[in-house]
XYZ file of C-alpha atoms in Angstrom:
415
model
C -16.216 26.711 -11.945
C -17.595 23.136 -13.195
C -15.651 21.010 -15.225
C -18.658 18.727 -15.813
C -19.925 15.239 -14.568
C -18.503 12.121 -13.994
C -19.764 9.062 -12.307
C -15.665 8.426 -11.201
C -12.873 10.508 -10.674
C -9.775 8.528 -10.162
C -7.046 11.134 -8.472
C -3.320 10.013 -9.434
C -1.893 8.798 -13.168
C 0.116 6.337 -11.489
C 0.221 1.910 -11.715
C -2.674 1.719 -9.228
C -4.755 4.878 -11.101
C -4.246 3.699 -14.424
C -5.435 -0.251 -13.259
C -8.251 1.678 -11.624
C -9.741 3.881 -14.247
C -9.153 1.302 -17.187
C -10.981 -1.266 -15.339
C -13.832 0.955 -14.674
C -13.955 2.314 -17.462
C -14.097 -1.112 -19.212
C -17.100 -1.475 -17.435
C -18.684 1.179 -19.254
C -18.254 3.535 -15.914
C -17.885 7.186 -16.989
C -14.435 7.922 -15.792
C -11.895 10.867 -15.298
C -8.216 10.070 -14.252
C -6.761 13.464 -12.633
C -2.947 13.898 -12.475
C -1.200 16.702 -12.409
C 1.807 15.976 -14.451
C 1.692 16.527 -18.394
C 2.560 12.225 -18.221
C 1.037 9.602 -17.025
C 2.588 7.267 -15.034
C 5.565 9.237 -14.358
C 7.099 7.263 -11.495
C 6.094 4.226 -13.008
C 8.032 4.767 -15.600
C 11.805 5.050 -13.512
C 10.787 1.793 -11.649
C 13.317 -0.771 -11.799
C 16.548 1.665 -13.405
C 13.456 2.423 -16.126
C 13.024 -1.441 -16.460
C 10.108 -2.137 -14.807
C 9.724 -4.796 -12.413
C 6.154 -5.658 -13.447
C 5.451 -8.249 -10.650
C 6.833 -11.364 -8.864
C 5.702 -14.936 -10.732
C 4.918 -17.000 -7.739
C 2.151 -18.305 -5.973
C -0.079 -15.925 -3.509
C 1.394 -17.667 -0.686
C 4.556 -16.695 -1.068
C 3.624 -13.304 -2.129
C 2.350 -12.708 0.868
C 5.249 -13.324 2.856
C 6.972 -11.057 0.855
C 4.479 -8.664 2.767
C 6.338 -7.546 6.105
C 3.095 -5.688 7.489
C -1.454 -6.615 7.352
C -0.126 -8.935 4.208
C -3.877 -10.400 4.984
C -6.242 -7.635 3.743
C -4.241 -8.088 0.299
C -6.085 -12.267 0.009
C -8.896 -10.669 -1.666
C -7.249 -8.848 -3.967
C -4.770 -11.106 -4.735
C -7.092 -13.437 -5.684
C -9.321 -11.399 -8.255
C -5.956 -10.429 -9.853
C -2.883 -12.672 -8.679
C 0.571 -12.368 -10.394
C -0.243 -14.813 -12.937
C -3.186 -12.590 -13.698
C -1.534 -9.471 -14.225
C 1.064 -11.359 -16.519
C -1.536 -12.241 -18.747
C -3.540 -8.934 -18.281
C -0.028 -7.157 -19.944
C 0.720 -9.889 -22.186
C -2.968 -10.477 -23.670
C -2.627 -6.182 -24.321
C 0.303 -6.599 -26.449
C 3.345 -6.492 -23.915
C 5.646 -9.539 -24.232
C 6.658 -10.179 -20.461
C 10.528 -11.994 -19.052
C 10.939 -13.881 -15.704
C 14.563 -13.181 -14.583
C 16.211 -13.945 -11.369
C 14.290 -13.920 -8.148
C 11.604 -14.796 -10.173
C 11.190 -10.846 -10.951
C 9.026 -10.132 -14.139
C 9.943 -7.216 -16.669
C 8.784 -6.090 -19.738
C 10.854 -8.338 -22.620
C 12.071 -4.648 -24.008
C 13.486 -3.451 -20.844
C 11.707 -0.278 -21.210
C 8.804 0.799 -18.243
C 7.721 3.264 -21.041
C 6.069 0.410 -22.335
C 4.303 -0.216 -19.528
C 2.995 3.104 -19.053
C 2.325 3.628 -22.193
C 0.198 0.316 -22.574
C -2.127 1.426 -19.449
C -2.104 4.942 -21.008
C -3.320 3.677 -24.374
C -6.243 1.673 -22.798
C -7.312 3.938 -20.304
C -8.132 6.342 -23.738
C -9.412 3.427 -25.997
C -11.608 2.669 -23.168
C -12.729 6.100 -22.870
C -11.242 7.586 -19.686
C -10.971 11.235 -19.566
C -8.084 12.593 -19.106
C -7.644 15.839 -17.080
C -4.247 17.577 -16.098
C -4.910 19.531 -12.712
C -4.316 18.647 -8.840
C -7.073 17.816 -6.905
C -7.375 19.968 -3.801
C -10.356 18.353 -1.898
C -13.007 15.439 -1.763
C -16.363 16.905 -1.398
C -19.157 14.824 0.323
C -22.600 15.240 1.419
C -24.111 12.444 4.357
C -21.363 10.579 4.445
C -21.146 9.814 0.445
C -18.623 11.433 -2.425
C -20.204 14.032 -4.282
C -17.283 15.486 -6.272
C -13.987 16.286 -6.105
C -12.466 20.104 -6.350
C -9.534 20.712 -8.600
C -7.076 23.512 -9.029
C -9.326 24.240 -12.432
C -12.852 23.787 -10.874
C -14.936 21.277 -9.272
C -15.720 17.389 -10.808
C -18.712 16.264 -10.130
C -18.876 12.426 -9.325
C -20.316 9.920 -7.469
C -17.196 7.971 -6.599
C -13.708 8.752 -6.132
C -10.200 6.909 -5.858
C -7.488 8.323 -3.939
C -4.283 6.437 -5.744
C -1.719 9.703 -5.062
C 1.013 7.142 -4.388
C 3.190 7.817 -1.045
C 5.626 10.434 -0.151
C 8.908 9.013 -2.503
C 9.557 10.498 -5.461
C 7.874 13.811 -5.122
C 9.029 15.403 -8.076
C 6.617 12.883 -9.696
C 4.005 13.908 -7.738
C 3.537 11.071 -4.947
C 4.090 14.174 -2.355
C 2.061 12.541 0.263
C -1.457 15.273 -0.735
C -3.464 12.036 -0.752
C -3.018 11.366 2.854
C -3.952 14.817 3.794
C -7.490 14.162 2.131
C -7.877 11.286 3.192
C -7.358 12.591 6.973
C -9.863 15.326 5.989
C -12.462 12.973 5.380
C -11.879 11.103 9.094
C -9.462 8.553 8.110
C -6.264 7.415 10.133
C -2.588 7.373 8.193
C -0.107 5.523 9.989
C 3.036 6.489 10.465
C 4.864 6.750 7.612
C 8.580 6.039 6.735
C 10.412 5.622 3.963
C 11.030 1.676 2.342
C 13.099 0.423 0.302
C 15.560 2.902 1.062
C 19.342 3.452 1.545
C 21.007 3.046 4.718
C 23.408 5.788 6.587
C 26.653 4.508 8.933
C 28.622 6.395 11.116
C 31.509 3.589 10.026
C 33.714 5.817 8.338
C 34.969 3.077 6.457
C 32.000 3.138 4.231
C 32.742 6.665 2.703
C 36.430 5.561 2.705
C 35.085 2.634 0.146
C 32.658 4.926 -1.716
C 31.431 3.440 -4.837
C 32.907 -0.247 -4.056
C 30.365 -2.818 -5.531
C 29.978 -5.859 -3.960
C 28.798 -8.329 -5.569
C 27.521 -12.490 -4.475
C 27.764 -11.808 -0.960
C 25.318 -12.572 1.923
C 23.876 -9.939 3.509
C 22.074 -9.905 7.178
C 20.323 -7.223 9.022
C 19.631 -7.917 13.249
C 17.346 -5.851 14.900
C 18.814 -5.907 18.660
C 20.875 -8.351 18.106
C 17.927 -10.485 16.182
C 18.780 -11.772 12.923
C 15.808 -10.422 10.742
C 16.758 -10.989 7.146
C 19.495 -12.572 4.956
C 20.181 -12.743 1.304
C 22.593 -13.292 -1.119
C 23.133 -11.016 -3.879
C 24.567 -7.100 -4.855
C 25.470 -4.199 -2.469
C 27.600 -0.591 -2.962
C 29.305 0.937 -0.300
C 28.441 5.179 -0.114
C 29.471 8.811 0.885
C 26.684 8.046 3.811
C 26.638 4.415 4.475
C 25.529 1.393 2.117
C 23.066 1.000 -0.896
C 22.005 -1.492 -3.698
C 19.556 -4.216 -3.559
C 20.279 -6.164 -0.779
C 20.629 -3.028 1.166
C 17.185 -1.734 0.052
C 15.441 -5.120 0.699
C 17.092 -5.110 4.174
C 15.487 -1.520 5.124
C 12.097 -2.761 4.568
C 12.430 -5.065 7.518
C 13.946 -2.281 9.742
C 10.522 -0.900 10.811
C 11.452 0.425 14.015
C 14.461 2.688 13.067
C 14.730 5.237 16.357
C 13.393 2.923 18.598
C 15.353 -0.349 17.917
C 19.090 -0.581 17.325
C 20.376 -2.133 13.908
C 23.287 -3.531 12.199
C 24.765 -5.148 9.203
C 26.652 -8.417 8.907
C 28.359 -9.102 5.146
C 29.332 -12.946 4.616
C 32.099 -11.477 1.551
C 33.096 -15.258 0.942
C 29.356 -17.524 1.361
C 30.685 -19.852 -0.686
C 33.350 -21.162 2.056
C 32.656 -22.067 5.173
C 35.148 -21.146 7.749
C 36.845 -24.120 7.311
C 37.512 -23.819 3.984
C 38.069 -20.134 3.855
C 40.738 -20.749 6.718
C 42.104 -23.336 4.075
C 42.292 -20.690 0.925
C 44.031 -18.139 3.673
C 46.614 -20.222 4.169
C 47.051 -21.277 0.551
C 47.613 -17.353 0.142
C 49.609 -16.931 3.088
C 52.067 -19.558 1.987
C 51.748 -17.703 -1.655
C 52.646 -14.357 -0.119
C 54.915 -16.097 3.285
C 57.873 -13.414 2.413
C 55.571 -10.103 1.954
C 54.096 -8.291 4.351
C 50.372 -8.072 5.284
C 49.217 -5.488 3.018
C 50.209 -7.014 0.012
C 49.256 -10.277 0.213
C 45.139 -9.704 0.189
C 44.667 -9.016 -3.412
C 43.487 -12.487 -4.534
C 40.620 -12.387 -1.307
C 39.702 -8.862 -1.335
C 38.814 -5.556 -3.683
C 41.711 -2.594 -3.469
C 39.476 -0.633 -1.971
C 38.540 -2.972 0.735
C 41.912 -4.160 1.594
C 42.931 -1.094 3.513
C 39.862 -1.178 5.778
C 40.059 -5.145 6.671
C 44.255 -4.872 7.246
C 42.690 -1.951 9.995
C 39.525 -3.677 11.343
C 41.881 -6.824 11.221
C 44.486 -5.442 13.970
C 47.101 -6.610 12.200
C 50.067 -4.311 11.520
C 50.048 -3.693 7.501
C 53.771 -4.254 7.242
C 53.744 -7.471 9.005
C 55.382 -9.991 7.377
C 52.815 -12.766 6.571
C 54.901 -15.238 7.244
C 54.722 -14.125 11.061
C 50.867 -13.670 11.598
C 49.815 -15.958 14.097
C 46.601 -18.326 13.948
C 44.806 -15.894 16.366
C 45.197 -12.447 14.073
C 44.559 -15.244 11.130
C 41.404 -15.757 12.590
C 40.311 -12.128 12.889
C 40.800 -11.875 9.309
C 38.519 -14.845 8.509
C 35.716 -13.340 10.927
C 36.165 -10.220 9.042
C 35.611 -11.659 5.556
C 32.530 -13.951 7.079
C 31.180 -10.933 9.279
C 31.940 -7.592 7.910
C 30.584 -4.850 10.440
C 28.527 -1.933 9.338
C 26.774 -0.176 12.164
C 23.509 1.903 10.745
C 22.393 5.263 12.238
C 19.652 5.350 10.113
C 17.815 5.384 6.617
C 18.074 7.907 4.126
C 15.452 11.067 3.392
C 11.995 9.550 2.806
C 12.168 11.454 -0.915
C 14.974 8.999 -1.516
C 12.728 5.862 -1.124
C 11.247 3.301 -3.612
C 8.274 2.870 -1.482
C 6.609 4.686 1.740
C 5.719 2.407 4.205
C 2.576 3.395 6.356
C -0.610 5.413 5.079
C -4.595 4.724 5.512
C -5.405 2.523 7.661
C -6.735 -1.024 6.473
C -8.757 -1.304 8.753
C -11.124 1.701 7.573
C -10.900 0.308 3.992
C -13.142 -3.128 2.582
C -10.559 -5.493 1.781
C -12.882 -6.765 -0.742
C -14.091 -3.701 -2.166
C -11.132 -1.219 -1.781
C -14.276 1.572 -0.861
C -13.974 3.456 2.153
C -15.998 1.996 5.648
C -16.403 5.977 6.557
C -17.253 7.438 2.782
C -19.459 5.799 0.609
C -18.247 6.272 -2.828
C -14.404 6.973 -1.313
C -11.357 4.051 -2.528
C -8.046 4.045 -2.179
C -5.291 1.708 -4.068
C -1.386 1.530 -4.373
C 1.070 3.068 -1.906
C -1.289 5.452 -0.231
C -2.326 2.499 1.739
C -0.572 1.096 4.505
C 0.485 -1.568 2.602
C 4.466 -2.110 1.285
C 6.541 -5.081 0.402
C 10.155 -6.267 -0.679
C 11.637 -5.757 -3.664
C 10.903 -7.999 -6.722
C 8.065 -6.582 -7.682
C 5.288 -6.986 -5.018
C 5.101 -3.353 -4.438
C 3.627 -2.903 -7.806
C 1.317 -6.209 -7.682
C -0.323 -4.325 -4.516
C -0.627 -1.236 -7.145
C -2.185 -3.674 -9.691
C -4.607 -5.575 -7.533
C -5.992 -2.701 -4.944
C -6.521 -0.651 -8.374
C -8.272 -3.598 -10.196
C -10.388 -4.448 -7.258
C -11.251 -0.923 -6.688
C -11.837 -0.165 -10.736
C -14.313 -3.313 -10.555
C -15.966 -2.365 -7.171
C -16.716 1.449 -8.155
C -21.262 1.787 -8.399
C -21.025 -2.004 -8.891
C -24.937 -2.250 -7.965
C -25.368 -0.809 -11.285
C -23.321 -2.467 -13.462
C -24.318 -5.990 -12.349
C-alpha cells in the first residue's frame, strides 16, 4: 500500500526530528515526520525532571570540550546553529528562556511540554505532515533514497532522516530500530553503551545509606588509578550503588567500563582543607571529649553516614573521644576528604539519559549531516556517535545535527 509522496520523510518525533522537519519544511520542502507514538517529542518532554535543559549558554569552544568523544565533526554544526542560536531560535517562537547554574538553559516555565509543544506547533504551521506509524525499512535504488516502508505502507521520498534517538528510554520509542537501518544500508554503529547513567558498587555501604543525599561535595572518578573528572555539586547514595548529577556526569567519562577499572573519591568537606578540617575535628572532639565515638559525629556527618565512617574509620564506636589518638584522628579526616566507593559497573542501558556510540561520523558529511554511502540518507541527534555531559549539550547536538540536516535536505533545489 502507498501512503503517497513526499520529497522528505523525517523518521523519529523527537528534539533532533522536530529541528529537522521544521527547518525543511520552512524551506518550502514537502515533509512527513514519522513517529510512532500518539506524541511528539515524548522523551523530550521528561528531559531534565520534565524541565528541560534546553542547551548550555557558552561559547563553542567550551562546548566542545564538554564533548568526551569526535567533538570535531560537531564545528560545522555548531556554527550554523550555536547555543546562542538556538536561544534565540526558542525565544524569537514565543518561549521565554532562564540561564541557571552551570550556565544550563531551561524554559522560564519549567515545563519541557513547552518545548515540545513549540516544535510541534511549527512543524504543523509550517506544513509538515504528520504520520503515526513505525518505519520498518529505507528503500533505495543506485545508491540514492527512494522511500521509506512503514508499518501502514510505503512513503515515497527522495530523502530521508534517520533521528530514532539511541537505545534509553525505550518506552518512548528510542529502542535502538534506527541503528538497525542504518546497518542495513552499509553503515557502521559503534559500540554502544549507556551515558549519563547510574553507577552500581559492590560497597555494601551504599545500600546501607540508600536514599542519603549529598549535597556540595566534590566528586572524582579515576580510571586506573587516573583522575578523569571532578566536580562539585549533588549525589544520592542507592539500593545498587550511587546516582544524581555528579554521578551521571562522572559515567560519561567512564568509556571503558569492562576493560578499565574505576572508582569514586567524595571530598564530603571541599570547603576545608585538611588543615582546617583537622582543626574543626578537634573543636568537636573537645565538644564531645567525655562521649564516646559514635556520638560525637553529628555536627560533621548525616545519621545515615555516621555508622559507615565510625566502620571504614577503624575506630571502635564506643571509644571514648577523649582517647582517640592523632593516627585514628587522621583516618577519619581521610575519610571525610576521600570517601571510597568502588564501581562494578553502570546501570541497564534503558536506564540512561543518553547512549553513547551509534553511526559512525566518519560515513556522515559533517557539513551536510547526508550520508557518504546513500545519497538522500541523514542522520541527527543520539543515533549518531556523538554524546556529551550533562548541562544541556546532549540536546544542542539534537538541535544542530537536525538544523543542519533540515537545511541540507535537496538543497540544489532550493538555492
Amino acid at each position: 500500500m502507498k501512503l503517497g509522496k513526499a520529497e522528505l520523510t523525517v523518521i523519529g518525533g523527537g528534539a533532533a526530528g522536530l529541528m529537522c522537519a521544521c527547518t525543511a519544511a520552512a524551506r518550502g520542502v514537502d515533509t512527513v515526520l514519522l513517529e510512532p507514538n500518539r506524541m511528539l517529542g515524548r522523551k523530550l518532554r521528561i528531559t531534565g525532571k520534565g524541565r528541560c535543559n534546553v542547551t548550555n549558554s557558552c561559547d563553542i569552544k567550551t562546548f566542545m570540550a564538554n564533548i568526551p568523544g569526535d567533538g570535531r565533526f560537531l564545528y560545522s554544526a555548531l556554527n550554523r546553529l550555536s547555543p546562542a542560536d538556538t536561544m534565540a531560535f526558542f525565544q524569537d517562537n514565543g518561549l521565554p528562556l532562564k540561564v541557571e547554574r552551570g550556565n544550563r538553559v531551561f524554559p522560564v516555565s519549567d515545563n519541557a511540554n513547552d518545548v515540545a509543544g513549540l516544535l510541534d506547533r511549527l512543524c504543523r504551521r509550517r506544513g509538515v505532515r504528520v504520520l503515526h506509524g513505525k518505519a520498518l525499512e529505507i528503500c533505495t535504488d543506485q545508491g540514492a533514497v527512494t522511500g521509506v516502508s512503514t508499518d501502514q505502507g510505503l512513503i515515497q521520498c527522495r530523502a530521508a532522516a534517520l533521528c530514532t534517538g539511541g537505545l534509553s528510554y525505550p518506552l518512548t520509542g528510542s529502542d535502538g530500530t534506527g541503528y538497525a537501518m542504518a546497518e542495513k544500508l552499509g553503515h557502521s554503529v559503534t559500540g554502544l553503551r549507556p551515558s549519563l547513567v547510574p553507577l552500581e558498587s559492590g560497597d555494601g555501604y551504599c545500600g546501607e545509606m540508600q536514599g542519603f543525599a549529598l549535597k556540595n561535595v566534590t566528586l572524582s572518578a579515576y580510571e586506573n588509578n587516573r583522575l578523569i573528572y571532578k566536580e562539585l555539586g549533588e549525589m544520592l547514595f542507592t539500593h545498587f550503588g550511587v546516582s544524581g548529577p555528579l554521578v551521571l556526569s562522572a559515567s560519561s567519562h567512564m568509556r571503558n567500563m569492562g576493560s578499565a577499572e574505576y572508582r569514586l573519591e567524595i571530598d564530603l568537606k571541599p570547603g576545608l582543607d585538611e588543615k582546617k578540617l583537622d582543626a574543626r575535628l578537634l573543636r568537636d572532639f573537645e565538644k564531645y571529649s567525655n562521649r564516646e565515638f559514635k556520638n560525637a559525629l553529628g555536627d560533621l556527618a548525616g545519621r545515615a553516614m555516621i555508622p559507615v565512617l565510625i566502620r571504614l574509620s577503624g575506630i571502635p564506636e564506643d571509644t571514648k573521644v577523649n582517647s582517640i589518638t592523632r593516627e585514628q584522628r587522621m583516618r577519619l579526616l581521610h575519610l571525610f576528604k576521600a570517601f571510597p566507593v568502588s564501581v562494578s559497573g553502570t546501570r541497564p542501558v534503558d536506564e540512561a539519559i543518553v547512549t553513547a556510540g551509534g553511526v559512525s561520523t566518519k560515513e556522515v558529511n559533517p557539513r551536510t549531516m547526508e550520508s557518504k554511502l546513500v545519497k538522500g540518507l541523514f542522520f541527527a541527534g543520539e543515533i549518531l556517535d556523538l554524546d556529551g555531559y550533562t548541562g544541556g549539550f546532549n540536546l544542542q547536538i539534537a538541535w544542530s545535527t537536525g538544523y543542519v540536516a533540515g537545511n541540507s535536505v535537496l538543497e540544489d533545489e532550493y538555492l
